[in-house]
């Protein structure tokens, strides 16, 4: 079963990414934070479907809760095992730990991902990380991560792994069932459908409910406000421009070692805040950290390589919310964040977003729950922190100056994130 040489080589390289330490992926994030692989990967899937021998491949294919895993190529000669995952919407997917690293490439439709820390989280259906992956977003599932993948009924994902998929309790396909699934796959891959990148459904700024006691799924359910604000360019431009006119919002708008943060809406009495994060500092992007609150983020421009980590040790490594080092972490999921993508993260997890220049995001910050920490061995030196304002000593976070706000305003306008409003420079 021959593969197109250039495509199979590229896919072999992509499949190997999930086996790597995420620290090795951060040197050139721009090589990964792209959807340029989508068309070749879809082409390859169709090529393999045309070449597939049902008699040889059916035994390596199976149905599971809510989806079919269709084997397109067995692992050989350095090439990965390649499956096409076809959700059917008939049953809810079950959370399961990854016994192997795998690269998931959404080709069409959307794929919902939920990450759990442990069995207790699974038993109580308490995900700590929620997101929807659109076609074109790369997703690396690292060994040991317990995830639930739920695709829309007409979606398809290419799954590549250097270890064959063998899931206990699944039902193997016979050749006739394989042929039927392959026909379904061709229909999905050749039918044009919009992705969720342009979705705008969600509450307006005035409609976000009280989030002071909200759990992560409820925060996630309100993340649509970020999609709606991203689609309302006039409202977004107005809020960015008028930050300096609101004493409360301006006082909360800070410059920090990783980036600048503008507060667009502040509702402490309801337990939330909406921010715009921009102006990432390239030298300060490699710091794994947690947050003192749950939050949802949505990419407006640019993009990033985003890794979510689990704690591996005791209290000293952060399992109970205390200080931790990078040695007390293991990667769970790495994704590429492109304009339009969004995710929701609990304060129990550590993450790192290595941003491309000019990356801008919207953030819905939930209620404060605990202190925040960063990997103690990777905190940037004081010399890399923002230059002090007015001769003050360097601090980790301080209010933006008027000049910094003006510079950020012009930068956002120059990169097309907002419009220049009359009367503003």
Coordinates of C-alpha atoms in Angstrom, one line a residue:
X1 CA 0.0 0.0 0.0
X2 CA 2.3 2.8 -1.2
X3 CA 2.0 6.3 0.2
X4 CA 2.8 9.5 -1.7
X5 CA 6.5 10.0 -0.7
X6 CA 6.5 13.6 0.2
X7 CA 3.2 13.5 2.1
X8 CA 4.1 10.3 4.0
X9 CA 7.5 11.8 5.0
X10 CA 5.8 14.9 6.3
X11 CA 3.2 12.9 8.2
X12 CA 5.9 10.7 9.7
X13 CA 7.6 13.9 11.0
X14 CA 4.3 15.1 12.4
X15 CA 3.5 11.8 14.1
X16 CA 6.9 11.9 15.8
X17 CA 6.1 15.3 17.5
X18 CA 3.9 13.7 20.1
X19 CA 6.9 11.6 21.3
X20 CA 9.1 14.6 21.8
X21 CA 9.6 16.7 24.9
X22 CA 7.6 19.8 24.2
X23 CA 10.7 21.9 25.2
X24 CA 12.2 20.7 21.9
X25 CA 9.3 22.1 19.9
X26 CA 9.6 25.7 21.0
X27 CA 12.7 26.8 19.1
X28 CA 10.7 27.6 15.9
X29 CA 7.0 27.7 16.8
X30 CA 6.2 29.3 13.5
X31 CA 7.0 26.0 11.7
X32 CA 4.2 24.3 13.6
X33 CA 1.7 27.2 14.2
X34 CA 0.2 26.9 10.7
X35 CA -2.6 25.1 8.9
X36 CA -0.4 24.5 5.9
X37 CA -0.4 20.7 6.6
X38 CA -4.2 20.5 6.2
X39 CA -4.6 20.2 2.5
X40 CA -1.7 17.7 2.1
X41 CA -2.9 15.6 5.0
X42 CA -6.5 15.5 3.5
X43 CA -4.9 14.5 0.1
X44 CA -3.0 11.8 1.8
X45 CA -6.0 10.4 3.6
X46 CA -7.9 10.2 0.3
X47 CA -4.9 8.6 -1.4
X48 CA -4.7 6.0 1.3
X49 CA -8.5 5.3 1.1
X50 CA -8.1 4.7 -2.7
X51 CA -5.3 2.3 -2.1
X52 CA -6.8 0.5 1.0
X53 CA -7.2 -3.3 0.9
X54 CA -10.2 -4.1 3.2
X55 CA -9.1 -7.7 3.6
X56 CA -5.7 -6.6 5.0
X57 CA -6.8 -3.5 7.0
X58 CA -10.2 -4.4 8.5
X59 CA -8.7 -6.4 11.4
X60 CA -6.7 -3.3 12.5
X61 CA -9.9 -1.2 12.4
X62 CA -12.6 -1.0 15.1
X63 CA -15.7 0.8 16.4
X64 CA -15.7 2.2 19.9
X65 CA -18.1 4.5 21.8
X66 CA -19.3 7.1 19.3
X67 CA -16.7 6.6 16.5
X68 CA -14.9 4.3 14.1
X69 CA -11.1 4.0 13.9
X70 CA -10.3 3.1 10.3
X71 CA -6.8 1.8 9.7
X72 CA -5.3 3.4 6.6
X73 CA -1.7 2.3 6.9
X74 CA 0.1 0.0 9.4
X75 CA 3.4 1.2 10.9
X76 CA 6.4 0.2 8.8
X77 CA 9.8 1.5 7.5
X78 CA 9.7 4.5 9.9
X79 CA 6.1 5.5 8.8
X80 CA 3.5 5.8 11.5
X81 CA 0.3 3.8 11.9
X82 CA -2.4 6.0 10.3
X83 CA -6.0 5.8 11.3
X84 CA -8.9 7.9 10.2
X85 CA -11.2 8.7 13.2
X86 CA -14.8 9.0 12.2
X87 CA -17.2 10.2 15.0
X88 CA -20.8 9.1 14.4
X89 CA -22.7 10.8 17.2
X90 CA -24.3 7.6 18.4
X91 CA -22.7 7.5 21.9
X92 CA -20.6 9.7 24.1
X93 CA -16.9 9.1 23.9
X94 CA -15.3 7.7 27.1
X95 CA -12.3 9.4 28.8
X96 CA -9.2 7.1 28.4
X97 CA -5.5 7.5 29.3
X98 CA -3.2 7.5 26.3
X99 CA -1.0 4.4 26.3
X100 CA 1.0 5.9 23.4
X101 CA 1.8 9.4 22.1
X102 CA -0.4 10.3 19.1
X103 CA -0.8 13.2 16.7
X104 CA -4.4 14.1 16.0
X105 CA -5.0 16.1 12.8
X106 CA -8.6 17.4 12.5
X107 CA -9.3 17.4 8.8
X108 CA -13.0 18.4 8.7
X109 CA -15.5 19.5 11.3
X110 CA -14.8 20.2 14.9
X111 CA -13.4 18.0 17.7
X112 CA -14.1 18.7 21.4
X113 CA -11.3 17.7 23.8
X114 CA -11.6 17.4 27.6
X115 CA -8.5 16.7 29.8
X116 CA -8.7 15.1 33.2
X117 CA -6.0 14.9 35.9
X118 CA -6.8 11.5 37.4
X119 CA -9.5 8.8 37.9
X120 CA -11.3 10.9 40.5
X121 CA -11.8 13.7 37.9
X122 CA -13.1 11.1 35.5
X123 CA -15.5 9.5 38.0
X124 CA -17.0 12.9 38.8
X125 CA -16.9 14.2 35.2
X126 CA -14.6 17.1 36.3
X127 CA -12.5 18.1 33.3
X128 CA -9.7 20.6 34.0
X129 CA -9.2 21.7 30.4
X130 CA -11.8 22.1 27.7
X131 CA -11.5 23.1 24.1
X132 CA -12.8 22.8 20.6
X133 CA -10.3 22.0 17.8
X134 CA -11.1 23.2 14.3
X135 CA -9.9 21.7 11.1
X136 CA -6.2 22.7 10.7
X137 CA -5.3 22.7 14.4
X138 CA -2.5 20.3 15.3
X139 CA -3.1 18.3 18.5
X140 CA -0.4 16.2 20.2
X141 CA -1.6 13.8 22.9
X142 CA 1.3 12.9 25.1
X143 CA 1.6 9.5 26.8
X144 CA -0.4 9.2 30.0
X145 CA -2.8 12.0 29.3
X146 CA -6.4 11.1 30.1
X147 CA -8.7 12.8 27.5
X148 CA -12.1 12.5 26.0
X149 CA -12.4 13.3 22.3
X150 CA -15.9 14.0 20.9
X151 CA -16.2 14.9 17.3
X152 CA -19.3 16.2 15.5
X153 CA -21.1 13.5 13.5
X154 CA -19.7 14.6 10.1
X155 CA -16.1 15.3 11.3
X156 CA -12.9 13.3 10.5
X157 CA -9.5 13.3 12.2
X158 CA -6.3 11.7 11.0
X159 CA -4.5 10.0 13.9
X160 CA -0.9 9.1 13.5
X161 CA 1.1 7.0 16.0
X162 CA 4.3 5.0 15.9
X163 CA 2.6 2.3 18.0
X164 CA -0.4 0.4 16.6
X165 CA -3.8 1.3 18.2
X166 CA -5.1 -1.6 20.3
X167 CA -8.1 -0.6 22.5
X168 CA -9.6 -3.4 24.7
X169 CA -13.3 -4.0 24.4
X170 CA -13.7 -2.6 20.9
X171 CA -15.4 -4.3 18.0
X172 CA -13.2 -5.2 15.0
X173 CA -14.5 -4.4 11.5
X174 CA -15.1 -7.0 8.8
X175 CA -14.2 -6.2 5.2
X176 CA -17.7 -5.2 4.3
X177 CA -17.9 -2.8 7.2
X178 CA -14.5 -1.4 6.3
X179 CA -15.7 -0.6 2.8
X180 CA -18.8 1.1 4.1
X181 CA -16.7 3.2 6.5
X182 CA -14.2 4.1 3.8
X183 CA -17.1 5.3 1.6
X184 CA -18.4 7.4 4.5
X185 CA -14.9 8.8 5.0
X186 CA -14.6 9.9 1.3
X187 CA -17.9 11.7 1.6
X188 CA -16.8 13.6 4.7
X189 CA -13.4 14.6 3.3
X190 CA -14.7 15.8 -0.1
X191 CA -17.7 17.8 1.2
X192 CA -16.9 21.4 2.0
X193 CA -18.0 22.6 5.4
X194 CA -17.1 25.7 7.4
X195 CA -15.1 25.2 10.6
X196 CA -15.9 26.8 13.9
X197 CA -13.2 29.5 13.5
X198 CA -15.8 32.0 12.6
X199 CA -18.4 31.2 15.2
X200 CA -19.9 34.2 17.0
X201 CA -22.6 32.6 19.1
X202 CA -22.5 33.6 22.7
X203 CA -23.6 36.2 25.2
X204 CA -22.9 39.9 24.8
X205 CA -20.8 41.7 27.4
X206 CA -23.9 42.8 29.3
X207 CA -25.3 39.2 29.4
X208 CA -22.4 37.3 31.1
X209 CA -24.0 35.8 34.3
X210 CA -22.6 35.8 37.8
X211 CA -19.5 33.5 37.7
X212 CA -18.3 33.8 41.3
X213 CA -19.1 30.1 42.0
X214 CA -18.8 28.8 38.5
X215 CA -17.2 25.5 37.6
X216 CA -15.0 25.1 34.5
X217 CA -17.8 23.9 32.2
X218 CA -19.8 27.0 33.1
X219 CA -16.9 29.2 32.4
X220 CA -16.4 27.3 29.1
X221 CA -20.1 27.8 28.2
X222 CA -19.6 31.6 28.6
X223 CA -16.5 31.8 26.3
X224 CA -18.8 32.6 23.4
X225 CA -18.7 36.2 24.6
X226 CA -15.1 36.3 23.3
X227 CA -16.2 35.1 19.9
X228 CA -18.9 37.7 19.8
X229 CA -16.6 40.5 20.8
X230 CA -14.0 39.3 18.3
X231 CA -16.7 39.6 15.6
X232 CA -17.7 43.1 16.7
X233 CA -14.7 45.1 15.5
X234 CA -16.3 48.5 16.4
X235 CA -17.1 47.5 20.0
X236 CA -13.6 46.0 20.4
X237 CA -11.9 49.1 19.0
X238 CA -14.0 51.3 21.3
X239 CA -13.1 49.3 24.4
X240 CA -9.4 49.3 23.7
X241 CA -9.5 53.0 23.0
X242 CA -11.4 54.0 26.1
X243 CA -9.4 51.9 28.6
X244 CA -7.6 55.1 29.8
X245 CA -10.9 56.8 30.4
X246 CA -12.0 54.2 33.0
X247 CA -9.9 54.6 36.2
X248 CA -10.9 51.1 37.4
X249 CA -10.0 49.4 34.1
X250 CA -6.9 51.4 33.5
X251 CA -5.5 50.7 37.0
X252 CA -6.0 46.9 36.3
X253 CA -4.3 47.1 32.9
X254 CA -0.7 45.9 33.4
X255 CA 2.6 45.3 31.7
X256 CA 4.2 42.0 32.7
X257 CA 7.3 40.0 31.7
X258 CA 5.4 37.8 29.2
X259 CA 3.0 40.5 27.7
X260 CA 0.8 43.5 28.1
X261 CA -2.8 43.2 29.4
X262 CA -5.6 45.6 28.8
X263 CA -8.8 45.3 30.8
X264 CA -11.8 45.8 28.5
X265 CA -14.6 44.9 31.0
X266 CA -14.4 44.6 34.8
X267 CA -17.2 43.0 36.9
X268 CA -15.7 42.0 40.2
X269 CA -19.1 41.8 41.8
X270 CA -19.9 39.0 39.3
X271 CA -16.5 37.3 39.5
X272 CA -15.1 38.0 36.0
X273 CA -13.0 40.3 33.9
X274 CA -12.5 40.5 30.1
X275 CA -8.9 41.2 29.0
X276 CA -7.0 41.8 25.8
X277 CA -3.4 40.3 25.9
X278 CA -0.9 41.6 23.4
X279 CA 2.7 42.5 22.7
X280 CA 4.3 39.2 23.7
X281 CA 8.0 39.3 24.7
X282 CA 9.8 36.5 22.8
X283 CA 12.4 35.9 25.5
X284 CA 9.9 35.4 28.2
X285 CA 7.6 32.8 26.6
X286 CA 9.1 29.6 27.8
X287 CA 7.8 29.7 31.4
X288 CA 5.3 27.1 32.5
X289 CA 2.8 28.6 35.0
X290 CA -0.6 28.3 36.5
X291 CA -3.2 30.9 37.2
X292 CA -5.1 32.0 40.3
X293 CA -8.4 31.6 38.4
X294 CA -10.1 29.6 35.7
X295 CA -10.2 31.4 32.3
X296 CA -11.2 31.1 28.7
X297 CA -8.9 32.4 25.9
X298 CA -9.6 33.2 22.3
X299 CA -6.9 34.0 19.7
X300 CA -7.5 37.2 17.7
X301 CA -4.3 37.4 15.7
X302 CA -1.0 35.5 15.4
X303 CA -1.0 32.2 17.2
X304 CA 0.9 30.1 19.7
X305 CA 2.2 26.6 20.5
X306 CA 0.2 25.7 23.7
X307 CA 1.2 22.9 26.1
X308 CA -0.9 21.9 29.1
X309 CA 1.1 20.1 31.9
X310 CA 0.1 17.9 34.8
X311 CA 1.9 17.9 38.1
X312 CA 3.8 14.7 38.9
X313 CA 5.0 15.2 42.5
X314 CA 3.7 16.1 45.9
X315 CA 3.0 19.4 47.5
X316 CA 6.4 20.8 46.6
X317 CA 5.7 20.2 43.0
X318 CA 2.4 22.0 43.0
X319 CA -0.2 19.3 43.4
X320 CA -1.8 21.2 46.3
X321 CA -1.3 24.6 44.7
X322 CA 2.1 25.3 46.0
X323 CA 5.4 26.2 44.3
X324 CA 6.7 23.8 41.6
X325 CA 9.6 23.5 39.2
X326 CA 9.7 22.3 35.6
X327 CA 11.0 18.9 36.9
X328 CA 7.7 18.3 38.6
X329 CA 5.6 18.5 35.4
X330 CA 4.8 16.2 32.6
X331 CA 3.2 17.3 29.3
X332 CA -0.4 16.2 28.6
X333 CA -1.6 18.0 25.5
X334 CA 0.1 20.3 23.0
X335 CA -1.9 22.2 20.4
X336 CA -1.4 24.9 17.9
X337 CA -3.6 28.0 18.5
X338 CA -4.6 29.8 15.3
X339 CA -6.8 32.9 14.9
X340 CA -10.3 31.9 16.0
X341 CA -9.3 29.0 18.3
X342 CA -10.3 29.0 22.0
X343 CA -9.8 27.0 25.1
X344 CA -10.7 27.0 28.8
X345 CA -8.3 26.1 31.6
X346 CA -8.6 25.4 35.3
X347 CA -6.2 26.8 37.9
X348 CA -5.2 23.2 38.8
X349 CA -3.2 22.8 35.6
X350 CA 0.0 24.4 34.4
X351 CA 0.3 25.7 30.8
X352 CA 2.8 27.4 28.5
X353 CA 1.9 29.5 25.4
X354 CA 4.8 30.2 23.1
X355 CA 3.5 33.1 21.1
X356 CA 4.3 34.3 17.6
X357 CA 5.0 38.0 17.3
X358 CA 1.9 40.2 17.1
X359 CA -0.2 37.5 18.8
X360 CA -3.3 39.0 20.4
X361 CA -5.8 37.2 22.5
X362 CA -9.1 37.8 24.4
X363 CA -9.4 36.4 27.9
X364 CA -12.4 35.8 30.1
X365 CA -11.0 35.6 33.6
X366 CA -13.1 33.8 36.1
X367 CA -13.2 34.1 39.9
X368 CA -10.0 34.0 42.0
X369 CA -9.5 30.7 43.7
X370 CA -5.8 30.4 44.8
X371 CA -2.4 31.9 44.4
X372 CA -0.6 31.7 41.1
X373 CA 2.8 30.1 40.6
X374 CA 5.4 29.7 37.9
X375 CA 8.2 27.1 37.4
X376 CA 10.8 28.4 39.9
X377 CA 13.8 27.3 37.8
X378 CA 12.6 29.1 34.6
X379 CA 11.4 32.5 35.8
X380 CA 13.1 35.2 33.6
X381 CA 15.7 37.4 35.4
X382 CA 14.7 40.8 36.5
X383 CA 16.7 42.2 33.6
X384 CA 14.1 40.7 31.2
X385 CA 11.1 42.4 33.0
X386 CA 9.5 45.5 31.6
X387 CA 11.5 48.7 32.1
X388 CA 10.5 50.5 35.3
X389 CA 8.2 53.5 34.9
X390 CA 9.3 56.8 36.5
X391 CA 12.6 55.4 37.9
X392 CA 10.8 52.9 40.1
X393 CA 12.4 49.5 40.9
X394 CA 11.6 46.7 38.6
X395 CA 8.5 44.7 39.5
X396 CA 6.8 41.7 38.1
X397 CA 3.7 43.6 37.2
X398 CA 2.8 47.2 37.1
X399 CA 0.2 49.5 35.5
X400 CA 0.7 50.5 31.9
X401 CA 1.8 54.1 31.3
X402 CA -0.1 56.4 29.0
X403 CA 2.8 56.1 26.5
X404 CA 2.6 52.3 26.6
X405 CA -1.1 52.4 26.1
X406 CA -0.7 54.7 23.1
X407 CA 2.0 52.5 21.6
X408 CA -0.1 49.3 22.1
X409 CA -3.1 51.1 20.6
X410 CA -1.2 52.0 17.4
X411 CA 0.3 48.5 17.2
X412 CA -3.1 46.9 17.4
X413 CA -4.4 49.2 14.7
X414 CA -1.4 48.6 12.5
X415 CA -1.8 44.8 12.6
X416 CA -5.5 45.1 11.9
X417 CA -6.8 43.9 15.2
X418 CA -8.8 47.2 15.8
X419 CA -9.7 50.3 13.9
X420 CA -8.3 53.7 14.5
X421 CA -11.1 55.8 16.0
X422 CA -11.6 59.5 15.1
X423 CA -9.6 61.8 17.4
X424 CA -7.0 59.1 18.4
X425 CA -3.4 59.0 17.2

